[in-house]
Tab-separated table of C-alpha atoms and ligand atoms in Angstrom:
chain	number	residue	atom	x	y	z
J	1	MET	CA	75.074	128.590	127.248
J	2	THR	CA	78.624	130.020	127.459
J	3	ARG	CA	80.612	126.628	126.986
J	4	PRO	CA	81.163	125.726	123.391
J	5	LEU	CA	79.439	122.634	122.136
J	6	LEU	CA	82.482	121.116	120.373
J	7	ASN	CA	85.086	119.961	122.950
J	8	ARG	CA	88.508	121.369	122.973
J	9	ARG	CA	90.196	118.339	121.541
J	10	LEU	CA	88.240	118.969	118.315
J	11	ASP	CA	88.804	122.609	118.282
J	12	GLY	CA	89.777	123.699	114.776
J	13	PHE	CA	88.400	120.615	113.040
J	14	GLY	CA	85.666	122.106	111.086
J	15	THR	CA	84.177	120.878	107.900
J	16	THR	CA	86.855	119.188	105.703
J	17	ILE	CA	88.154	121.051	102.749
J	18	PHE	CA	86.841	118.200	100.508
J	19	ALA	CA	83.176	118.878	101.479
J	20	GLU	CA	83.630	122.638	100.615
J	21	MET	CA	85.532	121.843	97.184
J	22	SER	CA	83.283	119.143	96.089
J	23	ALA	CA	80.317	121.275	96.765
J	24	LEU	CA	82.065	124.053	94.674
J	25	ALA	CA	82.720	121.643	91.920
J	26	THR	CA	78.968	120.620	91.815
J	27	ARG	CA	77.754	124.193	91.882
J	28	THR	CA	80.037	125.424	89.294
J	29	GLY	CA	79.954	122.190	87.049
J	30	SER	CA	83.792	122.014	87.240
J	31	ILE	CA	85.987	118.846	86.805
J	32	ASN	CA	86.695	117.671	90.361
J	33	LEU	CA	90.319	116.808	90.664
J	34	GLY	CA	90.019	117.532	94.414
J	35	GLN	CA	88.895	114.282	96.257
J	36	GLY	CA	90.734	111.093	95.650
J	37	PHE	CA	88.211	108.712	94.319
J	38	PRO	CA	88.384	106.823	90.916
J	39	ASP	CA	85.428	107.851	88.557
J	40	THR	CA	85.143	104.265	87.380
J	41	ASP	CA	84.427	101.242	89.595
J	42	GLY	CA	86.608	98.470	90.068
J	43	PRO	CA	86.585	94.857	88.468
J	44	GLU	CA	83.146	93.708	87.349
J	45	GLU	CA	83.740	90.106	88.845
J	46	VAL	CA	84.382	91.725	92.178
J	47	ARG	CA	81.241	93.803	92.033
J	48	GLU	CA	79.329	90.601	91.111
J	49	ALA	CA	80.829	88.827	93.945
J	50	ALA	CA	79.323	91.410	96.289
J	51	VAL	CA	75.959	91.046	94.463
J	52	ARG	CA	76.134	87.200	95.041
J	53	ALA	CA	76.936	87.706	98.677
J	54	LEU	CA	73.903	90.005	99.193
J	55	ARG	CA	71.584	87.593	97.457
J	56	ASP	CA	72.863	84.488	99.141
J	57	GLY	CA	72.484	86.166	102.422
J	58	ARG	CA	76.077	86.141	103.427
J	59	GLY	CA	76.983	89.194	105.461
J	60	ASN	CA	73.559	90.742	105.696
J	61	GLN	CA	73.689	90.450	109.487
J	62	TYR	CA	76.435	91.339	111.786
J	63	PRO	CA	79.541	89.546	110.377
J	64	PRO	CA	82.219	88.380	113.095
J	65	GLY	CA	83.810	90.923	115.290
J	66	PRO	CA	87.394	90.543	113.697
J	67	GLY	CA	86.021	90.217	110.036
J	68	ILE	CA	84.810	87.068	108.275
J	69	PRO	CA	87.308	84.174	108.312
J	70	GLU	CA	87.406	84.051	104.452
J	71	LEU	CA	88.564	87.742	104.414
J	72	ARG	CA	91.213	87.286	107.027
J	73	SER	CA	92.586	84.244	105.335
J	74	ALA	CA	92.732	86.108	102.013
J	75	ILE	CA	94.600	89.073	103.716
J	76	SER	CA	96.853	86.630	105.263
J	77	GLU	CA	97.538	84.940	101.794
J	78	HIS	CA	98.076	88.252	100.215
J	79	GLN	CA	100.661	89.360	102.629
J	80	ALA	CA	102.539	85.895	102.163
J	81	ARG	CA	102.401	85.974	98.417
J	82	ARG	CA	103.174	89.546	97.853
J	83	TYR	CA	105.712	90.133	100.822
J	84	GLY	CA	106.646	86.764	102.113
J	85	LEU	CA	105.014	87.637	105.341
J	86	ALA	CA	103.354	85.264	107.780
J	87	PHE	CA	100.364	86.621	109.698
J	88	ASP	CA	98.046	84.107	111.436
J	89	PRO	CA	94.522	84.938	110.106
J	90	ASP	CA	93.027	84.279	113.550
J	91	THR	CA	95.123	86.352	115.921
J	92	GLU	CA	97.095	88.625	113.553
J	93	VAL	CA	94.433	90.189	111.166
J	94	LEU	CA	91.767	92.592	111.893
J	95	VAL	CA	89.130	93.701	109.324
J	96	THR	CA	87.869	97.413	109.854
J	97	ALA	CA	85.623	99.902	108.365
J	98	GLY	CA	88.036	101.169	105.974
J	99	ALA	CA	91.700	102.271	106.783
J	100	THR	CA	90.030	105.231	108.474
J	101	GLU	CA	88.588	103.342	111.236
J	102	ALA	CA	91.730	101.335	111.456
J	103	ILE	CA	93.746	104.562	112.021
J	104	ALA	CA	91.362	105.797	114.622
J	105	ALA	CA	91.208	102.607	116.511
J	106	ALA	CA	94.917	102.095	116.570
J	107	LEU	CA	95.514	105.737	117.822
J	108	LEU	CA	92.739	105.436	120.479
J	109	ALA	CA	94.091	101.948	121.719
J	110	LEU	CA	97.830	102.793	121.674
J	111	LEU	CA	97.912	106.338	123.048
J	112	GLU	CA	97.754	107.758	126.595
J	113	PRO	CA	96.840	111.415	126.910
J	114	GLY	CA	99.954	113.379	126.420
J	115	ASP	CA	101.847	110.813	124.463
J	116	GLU	CA	103.632	112.240	121.379
J	117	VAL	CA	103.034	110.996	117.825
J	118	ILE	CA	105.407	111.882	115.062
J	119	ALA	CA	103.634	112.193	111.675
J	120	LEU	CA	105.002	112.968	108.225
J	121	GLU	CA	103.582	116.338	107.240
J	122	PRO	CA	101.835	117.041	105.016
J	123	TYR	CA	99.478	114.395	106.390
J	124	TYR	CA	96.243	112.725	105.515
J	125	ASP	CA	93.417	114.913	107.195
J	126	SER	CA	92.184	112.227	109.664
J	127	TYR	CA	95.624	111.712	111.409
J	128	ALA	CA	95.441	115.150	113.046
J	129	ALA	CA	91.765	114.712	114.157
J	130	CYS	CA	92.304	111.105	115.537
J	131	ILE	CA	95.567	112.022	117.339
J	132	ALA	CA	93.565	114.913	119.034
J	133	MET	CA	90.704	112.681	119.833
J	134	ALA	CA	93.006	110.253	121.477
J	135	GLY	CA	94.488	113.080	123.659
J	136	GLY	CA	97.977	112.603	121.844
J	137	ARG	CA	100.395	115.371	120.881
J	138	ARG	CA	101.020	115.676	117.131
J	139	VAL	CA	104.753	116.240	116.290
J	140	PRO	CA	105.027	116.870	112.644
J	141	VAL	CA	108.266	115.986	110.584
J	142	THR	CA	107.878	117.887	107.268
J	143	LEU	CA	108.701	116.390	103.826
J	144	ARG	CA	110.325	119.138	101.655
J	145	PRO	CA	111.001	119.531	98.201
J	146	SER	CA	114.274	117.836	96.964
J	147	ALA	CA	117.322	119.865	95.780
J	148	GLY	CA	116.037	119.232	92.283
J	149	ARG	CA	112.644	120.310	93.160
J	150	ASP	CA	111.208	117.305	91.579
J	151	ARG	CA	109.840	115.202	94.551
J	152	PHE	CA	109.235	115.617	98.277
J	153	VAL	CA	111.841	113.950	100.698
J	154	LEU	CA	112.098	113.117	104.318
J	155	ASP	CA	114.980	114.422	106.306
J	156	LEU	CA	116.088	111.456	108.526
J	157	ASP	CA	118.038	113.686	110.882
J	158	GLU	CA	115.037	115.825	111.343
J	159	LEU	CA	113.096	112.671	112.219
J	160	ARG	CA	115.588	111.477	114.688
J	161	ALA	CA	115.630	114.977	116.328
J	162	ALA	CA	111.867	114.657	116.746
J	163	VAL	CA	111.800	111.839	118.976
J	164	THR	CA	111.610	112.637	122.740
J	165	ASP	CA	111.117	110.426	125.914
J	166	ARG	CA	107.508	110.966	125.473
J	167	THR	CA	107.135	109.874	121.864
J	168	ARG	CA	104.931	106.720	121.852
J	169	LEU	CA	104.697	106.074	118.236
J	170	ILE	CA	105.475	107.158	114.557
J	171	LEU	CA	102.464	107.417	112.223
J	172	LEU	CA	103.964	106.657	108.827
J	173	ASN	CA	102.391	106.770	105.498
J	174	THR	CA	104.090	105.328	102.446
J	175	PRO	CA	103.210	105.826	99.504
J	176	HIS	CA	102.584	109.121	100.834
J	177	ASN	CA	99.314	111.223	100.420
J	178	PRO	CA	99.470	114.100	99.158
J	179	THR	CA	103.214	114.253	98.049
J	180	GLY	CA	103.456	110.894	96.114
J	181	THR	CA	106.666	110.149	97.904
J	182	VAL	CA	107.437	106.427	98.287
J	183	LEU	CA	109.809	105.780	101.069
J	184	THR	CA	112.956	103.999	99.947
J	185	ARG	CA	114.396	100.718	101.365
J	186	ALA	CA	117.238	102.740	102.904
J	187	GLU	CA	114.907	105.344	104.463
J	188	LEU	CA	112.712	102.589	105.912
J	189	ALA	CA	115.692	100.735	107.300
J	190	ALA	CA	116.685	103.971	109.063
J	191	ILE	CA	113.172	104.622	110.361
J	192	ALA	CA	113.049	100.882	111.607
J	193	GLN	CA	116.364	101.182	113.262
J	194	LEU	CA	115.268	104.493	115.105
J	195	ALA	CA	112.079	102.627	116.339
J	196	VAL	CA	114.030	99.917	117.593
J	197	GLU	CA	116.620	102.116	119.389
J	198	ARG	CA	113.877	104.465	120.906
J	199	ASP	CA	111.442	101.414	121.507
J	200	LEU	CA	108.602	103.070	119.537
J	201	LEU	CA	105.562	101.520	118.021
J	202	VAL	CA	105.038	102.332	114.415
J	203	VAL	CA	101.451	102.563	112.788
J	204	THR	CA	102.024	102.593	109.074
J	205	ASP	CA	99.358	103.439	106.444
J	206	GLU	CA	99.995	101.658	103.353
J	207	VAL	CA	96.741	101.971	101.548
J	208	TYR	CA	98.580	102.914	98.305
J	209	GLU	CA	100.771	99.747	98.468
J	210	HIS	CA	99.650	98.519	94.862
J	211	LEU	CA	99.842	102.110	93.333
J	212	VAL	CA	103.639	102.529	92.857
J	213	PHE	CA	104.999	103.856	89.476
J	214	ASP	CA	108.601	104.106	90.287
J	215	GLY	CA	110.592	102.115	92.834
J	216	GLU	CA	108.865	99.467	94.915
J	217	HIS	CA	106.687	99.424	98.077
J	218	VAL	CA	108.552	97.783	100.957
J	219	PRO	CA	106.300	97.139	104.018
J	220	LEU	CA	108.081	98.540	107.126
J	221	VAL	CA	107.224	95.414	109.215
J	222	THR	CA	109.621	93.437	106.958
J	223	PHE	CA	112.702	95.197	108.657
J	224	PRO	CA	114.600	93.861	111.697
J	225	GLY	CA	113.024	94.264	115.036
J	226	MET	CA	109.637	95.651	113.505
J	227	ARG	CA	107.584	92.491	113.531
J	228	ASP	CA	106.136	93.052	117.087
J	229	ARG	CA	106.089	96.911	116.955
J	230	THR	CA	104.504	97.689	113.702
J	231	VAL	CA	100.618	98.001	113.025
J	232	THR	CA	100.222	97.902	109.303
J	233	ILE	CA	97.081	99.305	107.745
J	234	SER	CA	95.614	98.798	104.232
J	235	SER	CA	92.394	98.931	102.616
J	236	ALA	CA	90.453	97.549	99.515
J	237	GLY	CA	89.206	101.036	98.693
J	238	LYS	CA	92.234	102.290	96.624
J	239	THR	CA	93.474	98.664	95.598
J	240	PHE	CA	90.272	97.667	94.002
J	241	SER	CA	88.627	101.130	93.076
J	242	PHE	CA	85.703	100.586	95.492
J	243	THR	CA	86.320	103.448	97.921
J	244	GLY	CA	82.531	103.537	99.077
J	245	TRP	CA	82.887	99.916	100.410
J	246	LYS	CA	85.020	100.835	103.348
J	247	VAL	CA	86.794	97.425	103.851
J	248	GLY	CA	90.109	97.938	105.480
J	249	TRP	CA	92.409	95.846	107.698
J	250	VAL	CA	95.172	95.794	110.275
J	251	THR	CA	97.891	93.094	110.242
J	252	ALA	CA	100.222	93.080	113.441
J	253	SER	CA	101.310	90.689	116.140
J	254	PRO	CA	98.483	89.339	118.480
J	255	GLY	CA	98.949	91.801	121.317
J	256	LEU	CA	98.727	94.828	118.986
J	257	VAL	CA	95.758	93.446	117.091
J	258	ASN	CA	94.191	92.735	120.336
J	259	ALA	CA	94.640	96.334	121.515
J	260	VAL	CA	93.334	97.775	118.285
J	261	ARG	CA	90.323	95.414	118.303
J	262	THR	CA	89.407	96.586	121.722
J	263	ALA	CA	88.985	100.059	120.566
J	264	LYS	CA	87.530	99.087	117.299
J	265	GLN	CA	84.774	97.021	118.642
J	266	PHE	CA	83.144	100.085	120.329
J	267	LEU	CA	83.535	102.263	117.101
J	268	THR	CA	81.628	100.418	114.365
J	269	TYR	CA	81.852	96.966	116.027
J	270	VAL	CA	81.593	95.543	112.446
J	271	ALA	CA	80.826	97.068	108.889
J	272	SER	CA	80.413	96.084	105.181
J	273	GLY	CA	79.378	92.408	105.690
J	274	PRO	CA	78.638	91.418	102.005
J	275	PHE	CA	81.598	93.512	100.801
J	276	GLN	CA	83.977	91.553	102.902
J	277	TYR	CA	83.228	88.429	100.855
J	278	ALA	CA	83.679	90.290	97.649
J	279	VAL	CA	87.141	91.693	98.940
J	280	ALA	CA	88.214	88.150	99.943
J	281	GLU	CA	87.871	87.325	96.171
J	282	ALA	CA	89.256	90.407	94.896
J	283	LEU	CA	92.619	89.873	97.124
J	284	ARG	CA	93.100	86.397	95.118
J	285	LEU	CA	92.903	88.215	91.698
J	286	PRO	CA	95.945	87.203	89.803
J	287	ASP	CA	99.139	89.473	89.819
J	288	THR	CA	98.237	90.918	86.515
J	289	TYR	CA	95.293	92.769	87.935
J	290	PHE	CA	97.608	94.516	90.381
J	291	SER	CA	100.245	95.464	87.730
J	292	HIS	CA	97.691	96.587	85.169
J	293	LEU	CA	96.120	98.807	87.937
J	294	ALA	CA	99.461	100.440	88.459
J	295	ASP	CA	100.303	100.734	84.733
J	296	ASP	CA	97.010	102.422	83.980
J	297	LEU	CA	97.529	104.923	86.875
J	298	ARG	CA	101.193	105.366	85.794
J	299	ALA	CA	99.947	106.580	82.533
J	300	LYS	CA	97.463	108.910	84.061
J	301	ARG	CA	100.222	110.251	86.219
J	302	ASP	CA	102.140	111.057	83.322
J	303	LEU	CA	99.377	112.545	81.251
J	304	LEU	CA	98.304	115.001	84.094
J	305	SER	CA	101.906	115.783	85.235
J	306	ASN	CA	102.934	116.825	81.733
J	307	GLY	CA	99.675	118.604	81.270
J	308	LEU	CA	100.273	120.602	84.522
J	309	VAL	CA	103.904	121.410	83.265
J	310	GLU	CA	102.536	122.721	79.945
J	311	ALA	CA	99.888	124.705	81.891
J	312	GLY	CA	102.673	126.573	83.809
J	313	PHE	CA	102.738	124.588	87.221
J	314	ASP	CA	106.030	123.376	88.876
J	315	VAL	CA	105.200	119.607	89.130
J	316	PHE	CA	106.530	117.148	91.852
J	317	ARG	CA	106.154	113.967	89.981
J	318	PRO	CA	104.731	111.206	92.357
J	319	ALA	CA	106.289	107.907	92.581
J	320	GLY	CA	102.967	106.516	93.842
J	321	THR	CA	99.279	107.261	95.010
J	322	TYR	CA	96.430	109.082	93.273
J	323	PHE	CA	97.996	112.595	93.555
J	324	VAL	CA	100.263	115.068	92.180
J	325	THR	CA	101.414	118.022	94.082
J	326	THR	CA	102.305	121.292	92.204
J	327	ASP	CA	103.792	124.798	93.092
J	328	ILE	CA	101.665	127.489	91.766
J	329	ARG	CA	104.295	130.254	92.073
J	330	PRO	CA	105.303	130.119	88.350
J	331	LEU	CA	101.665	131.114	87.470
J	332	GLY	CA	102.132	134.348	89.480
J	333	ASP	CA	100.068	133.019	92.569
J	334	ASP	CA	101.251	132.029	96.119
J	335	ASP	CA	98.162	131.566	97.971
J	336	GLY	CA	96.981	127.918	97.302
J	337	PHE	CA	93.592	128.481	99.244
J	338	ALA	CA	92.803	131.595	97.195
J	339	PHE	CA	93.833	129.879	94.080
J	340	CYS	CA	91.748	126.828	94.674
J	341	ARG	CA	88.755	128.951	95.510
J	342	SER	CA	89.076	130.821	92.244
J	343	LEU	CA	89.965	128.100	90.006
J	344	PRO	CA	86.552	126.804	89.301
J	345	ALA	CA	85.570	130.487	87.993
J	346	ARG	CA	88.755	130.933	86.298
J	347	CYS	CA	88.960	127.717	84.313
J	348	GLY	CA	86.278	124.977	85.686
J	349	VAL	CA	88.696	122.769	87.665
J	350	VAL	CA	88.674	121.841	91.384
J	351	ALA	CA	91.877	121.102	93.254
J	352	ILE	CA	92.977	121.093	97.062
J	353	PRO	CA	95.351	123.440	98.595
J	354	ASN	CA	98.069	121.338	100.460
J	355	ALA	CA	97.990	123.945	103.232
J	356	VAL	CA	95.128	121.851	104.727
J	357	PHE	CA	97.467	119.092	105.267
J	358	TYR	CA	99.982	120.898	107.351
J	359	ASN	CA	100.109	121.879	111.175
J	360	ASP	CA	100.554	125.552	110.917
J	361	THR	CA	98.727	127.617	108.394
J	362	ASN	CA	101.709	128.833	106.584
J	363	GLY	CA	103.033	125.320	105.790
J	364	GLY	CA	102.844	124.479	102.153
J	365	THR	CA	100.856	127.578	101.200
J	366	ALA	CA	102.047	127.549	97.569
J	367	PHE	CA	101.310	123.842	97.008
J	368	VAL	CA	98.087	122.614	95.332
J	369	ARG	CA	97.158	118.948	94.857
J	370	PHE	CA	95.453	117.367	91.890
J	371	ALA	CA	94.033	113.811	91.593
J	372	PHE	CA	94.689	111.826	88.571
J	373	CYS	CA	92.546	108.725	89.321
J	374	LYS	CA	90.070	109.834	86.572
J	375	ARG	CA	89.089	108.761	83.181
J	376	THR	CA	91.655	109.731	80.424
J	377	GLU	CA	89.183	111.976	78.676
J	378	VAL	CA	88.387	113.844	81.840
J	379	LEU	CA	92.157	114.357	82.412
J	380	HIS	CA	92.397	115.795	78.745
J	381	ASP	CA	89.664	118.062	79.326
J	382	ALA	CA	91.015	119.305	82.605
J	383	ILE	CA	94.422	119.788	80.939
J	384	SER	CA	92.935	122.037	78.157
J	385	ARG	CA	90.891	124.029	80.774
J	386	LEU	CA	94.028	124.398	82.992
J	387	LYS	CA	96.042	125.778	79.952
J	388	GLN	CA	93.696	128.667	79.769
J	389	LEU	CA	95.147	130.043	83.121
J	390	ARG	CA	98.049	131.415	81.272
J	391	SER	CA	96.078	133.137	78.386
C	1	PLP	C1	92.013	107.094	101.279
C	1	PLP	C2	93.027	107.065	102.300
C	1	PLP	C3	92.623	106.481	103.576
C	1	PLP	C4	91.209	105.975	103.907
C	1	PLP	O1	90.909	104.742	103.386
C	1	PLP	P1	89.514	104.096	103.590
C	1	PLP	O2	89.774	102.580	103.356
C	1	PLP	O3	88.735	104.679	102.507
C	1	PLP	O4	88.984	104.458	104.937
C	1	PLP	C5	93.641	106.357	104.490
C	1	PLP	N1	94.839	106.920	104.433
C	1	PLP	C6	95.123	107.588	103.296
C	1	PLP	C7	96.664	108.037	103.139
C	1	PLP	C8	94.309	107.602	102.316
C	1	PLP	O5	94.534	108.396	101.203
């Protein structure tokens, strides 16, 4: 057999770095600050709601294709309460198997082969693969260190210059994984204006909407002209610390939801039946739940960021998400891959080289990402281990 088994669209998409690094963490007994999942579960009452649904026989058989009505209503109410947005739960909300399926379904539904997709680089690993599976062409616009080298910023001129006659959509992500950048109101207004001017769709991944530490999260769809050209994606995983439940959702105008549902119904059809009932209750938790979640993670952001500075890293302090990106050059290293592969042996910590989130293998070579969505004592332990690097 001379023909390779993996088709050309998926050429280069081997095993994700997360599998390699998590296996390394287990093998070496290292603290895993690689993959972004909390090491404590979300609210007890939400977990109990899932148990109740299972016991009461709700969601144990195929739930409705678009998601159970209780959850679609709760999502619609959340958008209204939080952002003053009105989405019809019957025609403008779609429940998916996590944000991951929503991203895949949106790209498969909205792209023709050859369409260009602009994505903020470094990007979440599924974006490149999904654009490729949909036959689209990925056009990266790279977030770069600010003049003060304290955060990553978007160059709006670069974004404008990346739009061509073949551009179908912008795949946005704010708060941004892995850099922790939260796009400002002014930046979002400029992106919205560009989308309107060039008649583009925007698929916006806002799974970290509640994990903002400085500034505010403003949904792109709130800007003039965006209501009918924006597919907003979010998920219960990060907001409620149940990343294994895989309950995500899309909110958009009826035509866009219809398109995404057409692709989605042939991916999983439906998923996470009983968990949908639990997430419907979770979305109705009082505002204090959401503010405590952000406060708790802000303290962890500060703890790990300060520890990394003391350990000798250059730190880009994130305004949101689970992650802090560092530059390893002050430690005398410049190859993030080699650094991350050697880190478990050197000090018993696992991190992720940001180069995996870039288009070309030379991008972001010296940047390394650490997750701080872990218990305080775990972070303290990791910091004291990382401080050994310099001795
Ligand atoms: C975690 C994450 C997702 C995936 O969300 P799920 O609901 O677990 O599928 C999507 N986008 C970004 C940026 C993420 O960090």
